[in-house]
């Protein structure tokens, strides 16, 4: 059974979707006015693991992700500057060019991080009609008012507004600090559904609506309208970072439940904690301390090193970023890579070894010996199967326990260190685990071997024989000889590997 921590109930709950095996998953996507920073990307890595765990549990996941290309101001609560305009001014481009460029950049980041693409991408600017229709439903039901030319959602009309944020208790003070005073708002938490009076004279994205000839939507309505279109009036999981709890998700929930009359609108709300810096500060654009994947790359870190780094901490814990910690993840991933290369080589070796065995069998030689060997093999295969089953069970329990990736990684390493398990079994299990971890292990290629002189190979073979006969003195002497001739020999699952020594 899969258990997920639900922000709505503040509890870990068994996952029971509305219409199994179908699962509707909505993830609030990026605001495309700049490159995503690695804090944002932590959010999308968490959502990717969530999706992969749902798939691991054989659910059919419909994953919808929006692209916010209009309406998001620098403060989540209708104040500050327009983010898209900010980008356009900064780069002397049109808002449309900015949106296209950063949408493409975001999708490239996703690929580098091996994030599964959503079933449906949807852009706010391509769903203006749906947003207007939803506002009209709210208007008809008496949840809106017009003030200063803009249409507002009246939070006083809902008796449970803010239940996601436990408003009036923990989150109220926080929200109060974030919401600038707007003289048109009747209640402090009211929010704009549709702007007709833009405070930005150069506003380029404008559409006609029942409330005026040239306006644009507030930020929150796009997610309600698009999730309704693609996932229906009730769906299973909605996710994002914890900063979305008090404003964006509270407002999405308020307008959707008011318009659609379904409660709960969404059954499970999942939120990831922040990527923070050593001083405990969140990584964020407004904090001016952001790093992008391109910057990590300049410092020698691949996107998958960052993915590995994120997997090492549970998504509901703050993740402390430091170069040293990322270096640790990079080294661990490198080791994992090397292990996979060894297992792949061992696999090739095992297959090659099967040829002569078959030949012997055909000729009917050493029949008794064969029979004994087969018996032994059957026994060890039985034991192997049990161990494989044990690992699969353990891994499943861990990822099903609210996506415990740090433990799942530990299990992966235990598996690699397990001497009682054959290389083939390890390799197959690893590939299975990677369906959740998403480290792209299938693509691991062994580096091309350089040509090693026949004399060195001969010494290496002699050393292998010596090791098999537990003649360690001879083996060490041969290693020394190989080194003196400029080569390094390492023991691997397949036998050995010889490399040219570099200074
Ligand atoms: P935005 O493009 O600003 O809407 O943010 C995209 C996603 O990143 C949202 O789900 C945010 O909650 C999340 N986010 C923003 N900053 C961080 C951070 N420092 N750590 C983790 N997630 C973050
Ligand atoms: Zn949203």
Coordinates of C-alpha atoms and ligand atoms in Angstrom, one line a residue:
X1 CA 0.0 0.0 0.0
X2 CA 1.2 3.5 -0.9
X3 CA 1.2 6.1 1.8
X4 CA 1.5 9.8 1.1
X5 CA 1.6 12.8 3.5
X6 CA -1.4 15.0 2.8
X7 CA -0.9 18.7 3.6
X8 CA -4.7 19.0 3.9
X9 CA -4.9 16.6 6.9
X10 CA -1.3 17.0 8.0
X11 CA -1.1 13.1 8.1
X12 CA 0.4 10.3 6.2
X13 CA -2.5 8.6 4.6
X14 CA -3.1 5.4 2.5
X15 CA -3.4 6.4 -1.1
X16 CA -6.9 5.7 -2.5
X17 CA -7.6 7.5 -5.7
X18 CA -11.1 8.4 -6.9
X19 CA -11.1 6.1 -9.9
X20 CA -8.3 3.5 -9.7
X21 CA -6.2 2.6 -11.5
X22 CA -6.5 6.1 -13.0
X23 CA -4.7 8.9 -11.1
X24 CA -5.0 12.6 -11.9
X25 CA -1.9 14.5 -11.0
X26 CA -1.6 18.3 -11.4
X27 CA 1.7 20.0 -10.8
X28 CA 2.0 23.8 -10.8
X29 CA 4.5 24.5 -13.5
X30 CA 7.1 27.3 -14.0
X31 CA 6.5 31.0 -14.6
X32 CA 8.6 31.3 -17.7
X33 CA 10.3 34.7 -17.3
X34 CA 13.7 33.4 -16.4
X35 CA 15.7 30.1 -16.2
X36 CA 14.4 27.7 -13.5
X37 CA 16.8 27.7 -10.5
X38 CA 17.9 24.5 -8.8
X39 CA 15.4 25.3 -5.9
X40 CA 12.5 25.2 -8.4
X41 CA 14.0 22.1 -9.9
X42 CA 14.0 20.3 -6.5
X43 CA 10.2 20.7 -6.8
X44 CA 10.0 19.1 -10.2
X45 CA 12.4 16.3 -9.2
X46 CA 10.1 15.5 -6.2
X47 CA 7.1 15.5 -8.5
X48 CA 8.9 13.2 -10.9
X49 CA 9.7 10.7 -8.2
X50 CA 6.0 10.9 -7.1
X51 CA 4.9 10.1 -10.6
X52 CA 7.4 7.2 -10.9
X53 CA 6.3 5.8 -7.6
X54 CA 2.7 5.9 -8.8
X55 CA 3.7 4.1 -12.0
X56 CA 5.7 1.6 -9.9
X57 CA 2.4 0.8 -8.2
X58 CA 0.8 0.2 -11.6
X59 CA -1.4 3.3 -11.6
X60 CA -2.2 5.0 -14.9
X61 CA -1.1 8.5 -14.3
X62 CA -2.5 11.5 -16.1
X63 CA 0.0 14.2 -15.3
X64 CA -0.9 17.8 -16.2
X65 CA 1.6 20.7 -15.9
X66 CA 0.8 24.3 -16.7
X67 CA 3.1 26.9 -18.0
X68 CA 2.5 30.3 -16.4
X69 CA 3.1 32.8 -19.2
X70 CA 0.7 35.6 -17.9
X71 CA -0.6 37.0 -14.7
X72 CA 2.0 36.2 -12.1
X73 CA 3.2 39.2 -10.2
X74 CA 6.4 39.2 -8.2
X75 CA 4.4 38.8 -5.0
X76 CA 2.1 35.8 -5.1
X77 CA -0.8 38.0 -3.8
X78 CA -1.6 40.4 -6.6
X79 CA 1.1 43.0 -5.8
X80 CA 4.6 43.8 -7.1
X81 CA 5.6 43.8 -10.7
X82 CA 4.4 41.6 -13.6
X83 CA 7.0 38.8 -13.9
X84 CA 6.7 38.5 -17.7
X85 CA 7.1 42.2 -18.2
X86 CA 10.1 42.2 -16.0
X87 CA 11.7 39.5 -18.2
X88 CA 10.8 41.4 -21.4
X89 CA 12.3 44.7 -20.1
X90 CA 15.4 43.0 -18.8
X91 CA 16.1 41.4 -22.2
X92 CA 14.6 43.9 -24.5
X93 CA 12.3 41.3 -26.0
X94 CA 8.5 40.9 -26.3
X95 CA 6.8 39.0 -23.5
X96 CA 5.9 36.3 -26.1
X97 CA 9.5 35.9 -27.0
X98 CA 10.4 35.6 -23.3
X99 CA 7.7 33.0 -22.7
X100 CA 8.8 30.9 -25.7
X101 CA 12.5 31.0 -24.9
X102 CA 12.1 30.1 -21.2
X103 CA 9.5 27.4 -21.8
X104 CA 12.0 25.7 -24.2
X105 CA 14.8 26.2 -21.6
X106 CA 12.7 24.6 -18.9
X107 CA 11.9 21.6 -21.1
X108 CA 15.6 21.2 -21.8
X109 CA 16.3 21.2 -18.0
X110 CA 13.7 18.6 -17.5
X111 CA 15.3 16.3 -20.1
X112 CA 18.7 16.8 -18.5
X113 CA 17.3 15.8 -15.1
X114 CA 15.6 12.8 -16.7
X115 CA 12.1 14.0 -15.7
X116 CA 9.3 12.2 -17.3
X117 CA 7.3 14.7 -19.5
X118 CA 3.8 15.4 -18.4
X119 CA 0.9 13.8 -20.3
X120 CA -0.4 17.3 -21.0
X121 CA 1.3 20.6 -21.1
X122 CA -0.9 23.6 -21.0
X123 CA -0.2 27.3 -21.3
X124 CA -2.2 29.9 -19.4
X125 CA -2.4 32.2 -22.5
X126 CA -3.9 29.4 -24.5
X127 CA -6.7 28.9 -22.0
X128 CA -8.1 32.4 -21.6
X129 CA -11.6 31.3 -22.7
X130 CA -11.7 28.5 -20.0
X131 CA -10.6 31.0 -17.3
X132 CA -13.2 33.5 -18.2
X133 CA -15.9 30.8 -18.1
X134 CA -14.8 29.7 -14.7
X135 CA -14.9 33.3 -13.4
X136 CA -18.4 33.6 -14.9
X137 CA -19.6 30.6 -12.9
X138 CA -18.1 32.1 -9.7
X139 CA -19.9 35.4 -10.6
X140 CA -23.2 33.6 -11.1
X141 CA -22.9 31.9 -7.7
X142 CA -22.2 35.2 -6.0
X143 CA -18.5 34.6 -5.1
X144 CA -17.1 37.7 -6.8
X145 CA -17.3 41.5 -6.8
X146 CA -15.9 44.2 -9.1
X147 CA -13.8 46.9 -7.5
X148 CA -11.6 49.5 -9.2
X149 CA -12.4 47.8 -12.5
X150 CA -11.0 44.4 -11.4
X151 CA -12.9 41.2 -10.5
X152 CA -12.1 39.8 -7.1
X153 CA -12.9 36.6 -5.3
X154 CA -14.8 37.2 -2.1
X155 CA -13.2 34.9 0.5
X156 CA -15.8 35.8 3.1
X157 CA -18.4 33.8 1.1
X158 CA -16.6 30.6 2.0
X159 CA -16.7 29.4 5.5
X160 CA -13.6 27.2 5.1
X161 CA -11.3 29.5 3.2
X162 CA -7.7 28.8 4.0
X163 CA -8.2 25.3 5.4
X164 CA -5.1 24.1 3.5
X165 CA -2.9 26.6 5.2
X166 CA -4.6 26.1 8.6
X167 CA -5.4 29.8 8.4
X168 CA -6.1 31.7 11.5
X169 CA -3.7 29.4 13.2
X170 CA -0.2 28.8 12.0
X171 CA -0.1 30.3 8.5
X172 CA -2.2 33.4 9.1
X173 CA 0.6 35.6 10.4
X174 CA 2.8 34.6 7.5
X175 CA 0.2 35.4 4.8
X176 CA -0.6 38.7 6.4
X177 CA 3.0 39.7 6.1
X178 CA 3.1 38.8 2.4
X179 CA -0.2 40.5 1.3
X180 CA 0.2 44.2 0.6
X181 CA -2.8 46.3 1.3
X182 CA -5.1 46.8 -1.7
X183 CA -7.8 49.4 -1.0
X184 CA -10.3 47.6 -3.3
X185 CA -10.2 44.3 -1.4
X186 CA -13.1 43.7 1.0
X187 CA -11.3 41.1 2.9
X188 CA -7.6 40.7 3.5
X189 CA -7.3 37.4 1.7
X190 CA -9.5 38.3 -1.3
X191 CA -7.7 38.0 -4.6
X192 CA -8.0 39.1 -8.2
X193 CA -9.6 36.8 -10.7
X194 CA -9.4 39.2 -13.7
X195 CA -7.5 42.5 -14.1
X196 CA -9.1 45.1 -16.4
X197 CA -7.2 48.0 -14.8
X198 CA -3.6 47.0 -15.2
X199 CA -1.2 49.1 -13.2
X200 CA 1.4 48.4 -15.9
X201 CA 1.0 50.8 -18.9
X202 CA 3.0 48.6 -21.2
X203 CA 1.0 45.4 -20.5
X204 CA 1.1 43.5 -23.8
X205 CA -0.9 40.4 -23.1
X206 CA -4.5 41.5 -23.0
X207 CA -7.8 39.9 -24.0
X208 CA -11.4 41.1 -24.2
X209 CA -13.7 39.8 -21.5
X210 CA -17.2 40.5 -20.1
X211 CA -15.5 42.9 -17.7
X212 CA -13.8 45.1 -20.2
X213 CA -12.1 45.1 -23.7
X214 CA -8.5 44.6 -22.6
X215 CA -7.7 42.6 -19.5
X216 CA -5.8 39.6 -18.2
X217 CA -6.3 36.8 -15.6
X218 CA -5.1 36.7 -12.1
X219 CA -2.5 34.1 -11.4
X220 CA -4.5 31.5 -9.5
X221 CA -7.4 31.0 -11.9
X222 CA -5.3 29.3 -14.6
X223 CA -4.6 26.2 -12.5
X224 CA -8.3 25.8 -11.6
X225 CA -9.5 26.2 -15.2
X226 CA -6.9 24.0 -16.8
X227 CA -7.1 21.2 -14.2
X228 CA -10.9 21.2 -14.8
X229 CA -10.4 20.9 -18.5
X230 CA -7.8 18.1 -18.4
X231 CA -8.5 16.3 -15.1
X232 CA -12.2 17.0 -14.5
X233 CA -14.0 18.6 -11.5
X234 CA -12.3 16.3 -8.9
X235 CA -8.9 14.7 -9.0
X236 CA -6.4 12.9 -6.9
X237 CA -3.1 14.8 -6.4
X238 CA -2.0 18.4 -6.5
X239 CA 1.5 19.4 -5.8
X240 CA 4.1 22.2 -5.6
X241 CA 6.6 23.8 -3.2
X242 CA 5.5 24.7 0.4
X243 CA 5.4 28.4 -0.5
X244 CA 2.2 27.6 -2.5
X245 CA 0.3 26.5 0.6
X246 CA -0.8 29.8 2.1
X247 CA -1.7 31.8 -1.1
X248 CA -1.7 30.1 -4.5
X249 CA -3.0 26.7 -3.5
X250 CA -5.4 28.1 -0.9
X251 CA -6.8 30.4 -3.6
X252 CA -7.0 27.6 -6.2
X253 CA -8.9 25.4 -3.8
X254 CA -11.3 28.2 -2.8
X255 CA -12.3 29.2 -6.3
X256 CA -12.5 25.5 -7.6
X257 CA -14.6 24.3 -4.6
X258 CA -16.8 27.4 -4.9
X259 CA -17.4 27.0 -8.6
X260 CA -17.6 23.3 -8.9
X261 CA -19.4 22.5 -5.6
X262 CA -17.2 19.4 -5.1
X263 CA -15.4 18.7 -1.8
X264 CA -12.7 17.8 -1.7
X265 CA -11.8 19.3 -5.0
X266 CA -8.5 17.5 -4.7
X267 CA -7.9 14.5 -2.4
X268 CA -4.2 14.7 -1.7
X269 CA -2.0 17.9 -1.5
X270 CA 1.7 17.2 -1.6
X271 CA 4.3 19.9 -1.0
X272 CA 8.1 19.8 -1.0
X273 CA 10.3 21.7 1.4
X274 CA 12.9 24.2 0.2
X275 CA 16.4 24.0 -1.1
X276 CA 18.2 26.2 1.4
X277 CA 21.7 27.7 1.8
X278 CA 24.0 27.3 4.7
X279 CA 22.5 30.3 6.4
X280 CA 19.1 28.6 6.3
X281 CA 17.9 31.0 3.6
X282 CA 15.7 29.7 0.9
X283 CA 17.2 29.7 -2.6
X284 CA 15.0 32.1 -4.6
X285 CA 15.0 34.8 -7.3
X286 CA 14.0 37.5 -4.9
X287 CA 16.7 36.4 -2.4
X288 CA 19.2 36.9 -5.2
X289 CA 21.1 33.7 -4.4
X290 CA 20.0 31.4 -7.3
X291 CA 22.0 28.8 -9.2
X292 CA 20.9 27.2 -12.5
X293 CA 21.8 23.9 -14.1
X294 CA 24.0 25.7 -16.5
X295 CA 26.0 27.2 -13.6
X296 CA 26.3 23.8 -12.0
X297 CA 27.6 22.5 -15.3
X298 CA 30.3 25.2 -15.5
X299 CA 31.5 23.9 -12.1
X300 CA 31.7 20.3 -13.4
X301 CA 28.4 19.0 -12.0
X302 CA 26.0 17.2 -14.3
X303 CA 22.2 17.6 -13.9
X304 CA 22.0 13.9 -12.7
X305 CA 24.5 14.7 -9.9
X306 CA 21.9 17.2 -8.7
X307 CA 19.1 14.7 -9.1
X308 CA 21.2 12.2 -7.0
X309 CA 21.8 14.9 -4.5
X310 CA 18.0 15.6 -4.1
X311 CA 17.2 11.9 -3.8
X312 CA 19.5 11.8 -0.7
X313 CA 17.1 13.9 1.4
X314 CA 13.4 13.3 1.9
X315 CA 11.3 15.8 0.0
X316 CA 9.6 17.0 3.2
X317 CA 12.9 18.0 4.8
X318 CA 14.8 21.2 3.9
X319 CA 17.7 20.4 1.7
X320 CA 20.9 22.2 2.6
X321 CA 22.9 23.2 -0.5
X322 CA 26.7 23.3 -0.5
X323 CA 29.3 22.7 -3.1
X324 CA 30.8 20.0 -0.8
X325 CA 27.5 18.2 -0.4
X326 CA 27.0 18.3 -4.1
X327 CA 30.5 17.0 -4.7
X328 CA 29.6 14.0 -2.3
X329 CA 26.6 13.2 -4.5
X330 CA 28.7 13.5 -7.7
X331 CA 31.3 11.0 -6.3
X332 CA 28.5 8.6 -5.2
X333 CA 26.9 8.7 -8.6
X334 CA 30.2 8.1 -10.2
X335 CA 30.7 5.0 -8.1
X336 CA 27.3 3.8 -9.0
X337 CA 28.1 4.3 -12.6
X338 CA 31.3 2.3 -12.3
X339 CA 29.4 -0.5 -10.6
X340 CA 26.9 -0.6 -13.4
X341 CA 29.8 -0.7 -16.0
X342 CA 31.3 -3.7 -14.1
X343 CA 27.9 -5.5 -14.0
X344 CA 27.5 -4.9 -17.7
X345 CA 30.9 -6.3 -18.4
X346 CA 30.3 -9.2 -16.1
X347 CA 27.0 -9.9 -18.0
X348 CA 28.9 -10.1 -21.3
X349 CA 31.5 -12.3 -19.7
X350 CA 28.8 -14.7 -18.3
X351 CA 27.2 -14.9 -21.7
X352 CA 30.5 -15.7 -23.4
X353 CA 31.2 -18.4 -20.9
X354 CA 28.0 -20.2 -21.7
X355 CA 29.1 -21.1 -25.2
X356 CA 31.8 -23.7 -24.3
X357 CA 29.5 -25.1 -21.6
X358 CA 26.8 -25.9 -24.2
X359 CA 29.4 -27.4 -26.4
X360 CA 30.5 -29.8 -23.6
X361 CA 27.0 -30.8 -23.0
X362 CA 26.3 -31.6 -26.6
X363 CA 29.2 -33.9 -26.6
X364 CA 27.9 -35.7 -23.5
X365 CA 31.2 -35.2 -21.7
X366 CA 31.5 -34.9 -17.9
X367 CA 27.8 -35.7 -17.5
X368 CA 28.0 -36.5 -13.8
X369 CA 29.9 -33.3 -13.1
X370 CA 27.2 -31.4 -15.0
X371 CA 24.4 -32.9 -13.1
X372 CA 26.0 -31.9 -9.8
X373 CA 26.7 -28.5 -11.0
X374 CA 23.1 -28.1 -12.1
X375 CA 21.9 -29.1 -8.7
X376 CA 24.1 -26.5 -7.0
X377 CA 23.0 -23.9 -9.5
X378 CA 19.4 -24.6 -8.8
X379 CA 19.9 -24.2 -5.1
X380 CA 21.7 -21.0 -5.5
X381 CA 19.2 -19.8 -8.0
X382 CA 16.4 -20.5 -5.4
X383 CA 18.3 -18.5 -2.9
X384 CA 19.0 -15.7 -5.4
X385 CA 15.3 -15.5 -6.2
X386 CA 14.4 -15.1 -2.5
X387 CA 17.0 -12.4 -2.1
X388 CA 15.8 -10.6 -5.2
X389 CA 12.3 -10.8 -3.8
X390 CA 13.5 -9.4 -0.5
X391 CA 15.2 -6.4 -2.1
X392 CA 12.1 -5.7 -4.3
X393 CA 9.9 -5.8 -1.3
X394 CA 12.2 -3.6 0.8
X395 CA 12.6 -1.0 -2.0
X396 CA 8.8 -0.9 -2.6
X397 CA 8.1 -0.5 1.1
X398 CA 10.5 2.4 1.3
X399 CA 9.3 4.3 -1.8
X400 CA 5.7 3.6 -0.8
X401 CA 6.4 5.2 2.6
X402 CA 5.8 8.7 1.4
X403 CA 8.6 8.5 -1.2
X404 CA 11.5 7.7 1.1
X405 CA 14.2 8.0 -1.5
X406 CA 17.2 8.3 1.0
X407 CA 16.3 4.8 2.3
X408 CA 15.7 3.5 -1.2
X409 CA 19.2 4.7 -2.2
X410 CA 20.6 2.9 0.8
X411 CA 18.9 -0.3 -0.3
X412 CA 20.4 0.2 -3.7
X413 CA 23.9 0.3 -2.2
X414 CA 23.2 -2.7 0.0
X415 CA 22.2 -4.6 -3.1
X416 CA 25.4 -3.7 -4.8
X417 CA 27.5 -4.8 -1.9
X418 CA 25.6 -8.1 -1.5
X419 CA 28.1 -10.8 -2.2
X420 CA 25.4 -13.5 -2.2
X421 CA 23.7 -12.1 -5.3
X422 CA 24.8 -12.7 -8.8
X423 CA 25.8 -10.0 -11.2
X424 CA 22.9 -10.5 -13.5
X425 CA 20.4 -10.4 -10.7
X426 CA 22.0 -7.2 -9.4
X427 CA 21.9 -5.6 -12.8
X428 CA 18.3 -6.5 -13.4
X429 CA 17.2 -5.2 -10.0
X430 CA 19.2 -2.0 -10.4
X431 CA 17.4 -1.3 -13.7
X432 CA 14.1 -1.9 -11.9
X433 CA 15.0 0.4 -9.0
X434 CA 16.0 3.0 -11.6
X435 CA 12.4 3.2 -12.8
X436 CA 11.8 5.2 -9.6
X437 CA 15.3 6.7 -9.0
X438 CA 15.4 8.0 -12.6
X439 CA 19.2 8.1 -12.8
X440 CA 19.2 6.8 -16.3
X441 CA 21.3 3.8 -15.5
X442 CA 20.2 2.0 -18.7
X443 CA 22.2 4.5 -20.7
X444 CA 25.5 3.8 -18.8
X445 CA 28.1 2.8 -21.3
X446 CA 31.4 1.3 -20.5
X447 CA 34.2 3.7 -21.5
X448 CA 36.1 2.5 -24.6
X449 CA 39.0 0.3 -23.5
X450 CA 42.3 1.3 -24.8
X451 CA 44.5 -1.3 -26.4
X452 CA 46.5 -3.0 -23.7
X453 CA 49.7 -4.8 -25.0
X454 CA 49.5 -8.6 -25.1
X455 CA 52.4 -8.9 -22.6
X456 CA 50.4 -7.0 -20.0
X457 CA 47.3 -9.1 -20.6
X458 CA 49.4 -12.2 -20.1
X459 CA 50.6 -10.9 -16.8
X460 CA 47.1 -10.0 -15.8
X461 CA 45.8 -13.5 -16.7
X462 CA 48.6 -15.1 -14.7
X463 CA 47.7 -12.9 -11.7
X464 CA 44.0 -13.9 -12.1
X465 CA 45.0 -17.5 -11.9
X466 CA 47.2 -16.8 -8.8
X467 CA 44.3 -15.1 -7.1
X468 CA 42.0 -18.0 -7.9
X469 CA 44.6 -20.3 -6.2
X470 CA 44.8 -17.9 -3.2
X471 CA 48.5 -17.3 -4.0
X472 CA 48.4 -13.7 -2.8
X473 CA 52.2 -13.2 -2.8
X474 CA 52.4 -14.1 -6.5
X475 CA 49.4 -12.0 -7.3
X476 CA 50.9 -8.9 -5.5
X477 CA 54.2 -9.5 -7.3
X478 CA 52.4 -9.6 -10.6
X479 CA 50.5 -6.4 -9.8
X480 CA 53.9 -4.7 -9.0
X481 CA 55.3 -5.9 -12.4
X482 CA 52.2 -4.6 -14.3
X483 CA 52.6 -1.3 -12.5
X484 CA 56.3 -1.0 -13.3
X485 CA 55.3 -1.4 -17.0
X486 CA 53.0 1.6 -16.7
X487 CA 49.6 -0.1 -16.2
X488 CA 47.2 -0.3 -13.3
X489 CA 45.1 -3.4 -12.6
X490 CA 41.8 -3.3 -10.7
X491 CA 39.8 -6.3 -9.6
X492 CA 36.2 -6.3 -10.9
X493 CA 33.2 -8.6 -10.9
X494 CA 34.2 -9.8 -14.3
X495 CA 37.8 -10.5 -13.2
X496 CA 40.0 -7.5 -13.7
X497 CA 40.4 -4.3 -15.6
X498 CA 43.7 -2.9 -16.8
X499 CA 44.3 0.8 -17.4
X500 CA 47.2 2.9 -18.5
X501 CA 48.7 4.7 -15.5
X502 CA 48.4 8.5 -15.8
X503 CA 50.6 10.9 -13.9
Ligands
LIG1 P1 7.7 29.3 -9.6 O1 8.2 29.2 -11.0 O2 8.2 30.5 -8.9 O3 6.2 29.2 -9.6 O4 8.3 28.1 -8.8 C1 8.2 26.8 -9.3 C2 8.2 25.8 -8.2 O5 9.4 25.8 -7.4 C3 7.1 26.0 -7.2 O6 6.5 24.7 -6.9 C4 7.8 26.5 -5.9 O7 7.1 26.2 -4.8 C5 9.1 25.8 -6.0 N1 10.3 26.5 -5.3 C6 10.6 27.8 -5.4 N2 11.7 28.0 -4.6 C7 12.1 26.8 -4.1 C8 13.2 26.4 -3.3 N3 14.2 27.2 -2.9 N4 13.3 25.0 -3.0 C9 12.4 24.2 -3.5 N5 11.3 24.5 -4.2 C10 11.2 25.8 -4.6
LIG2 ZN1 -1.0 26.4 -9.6

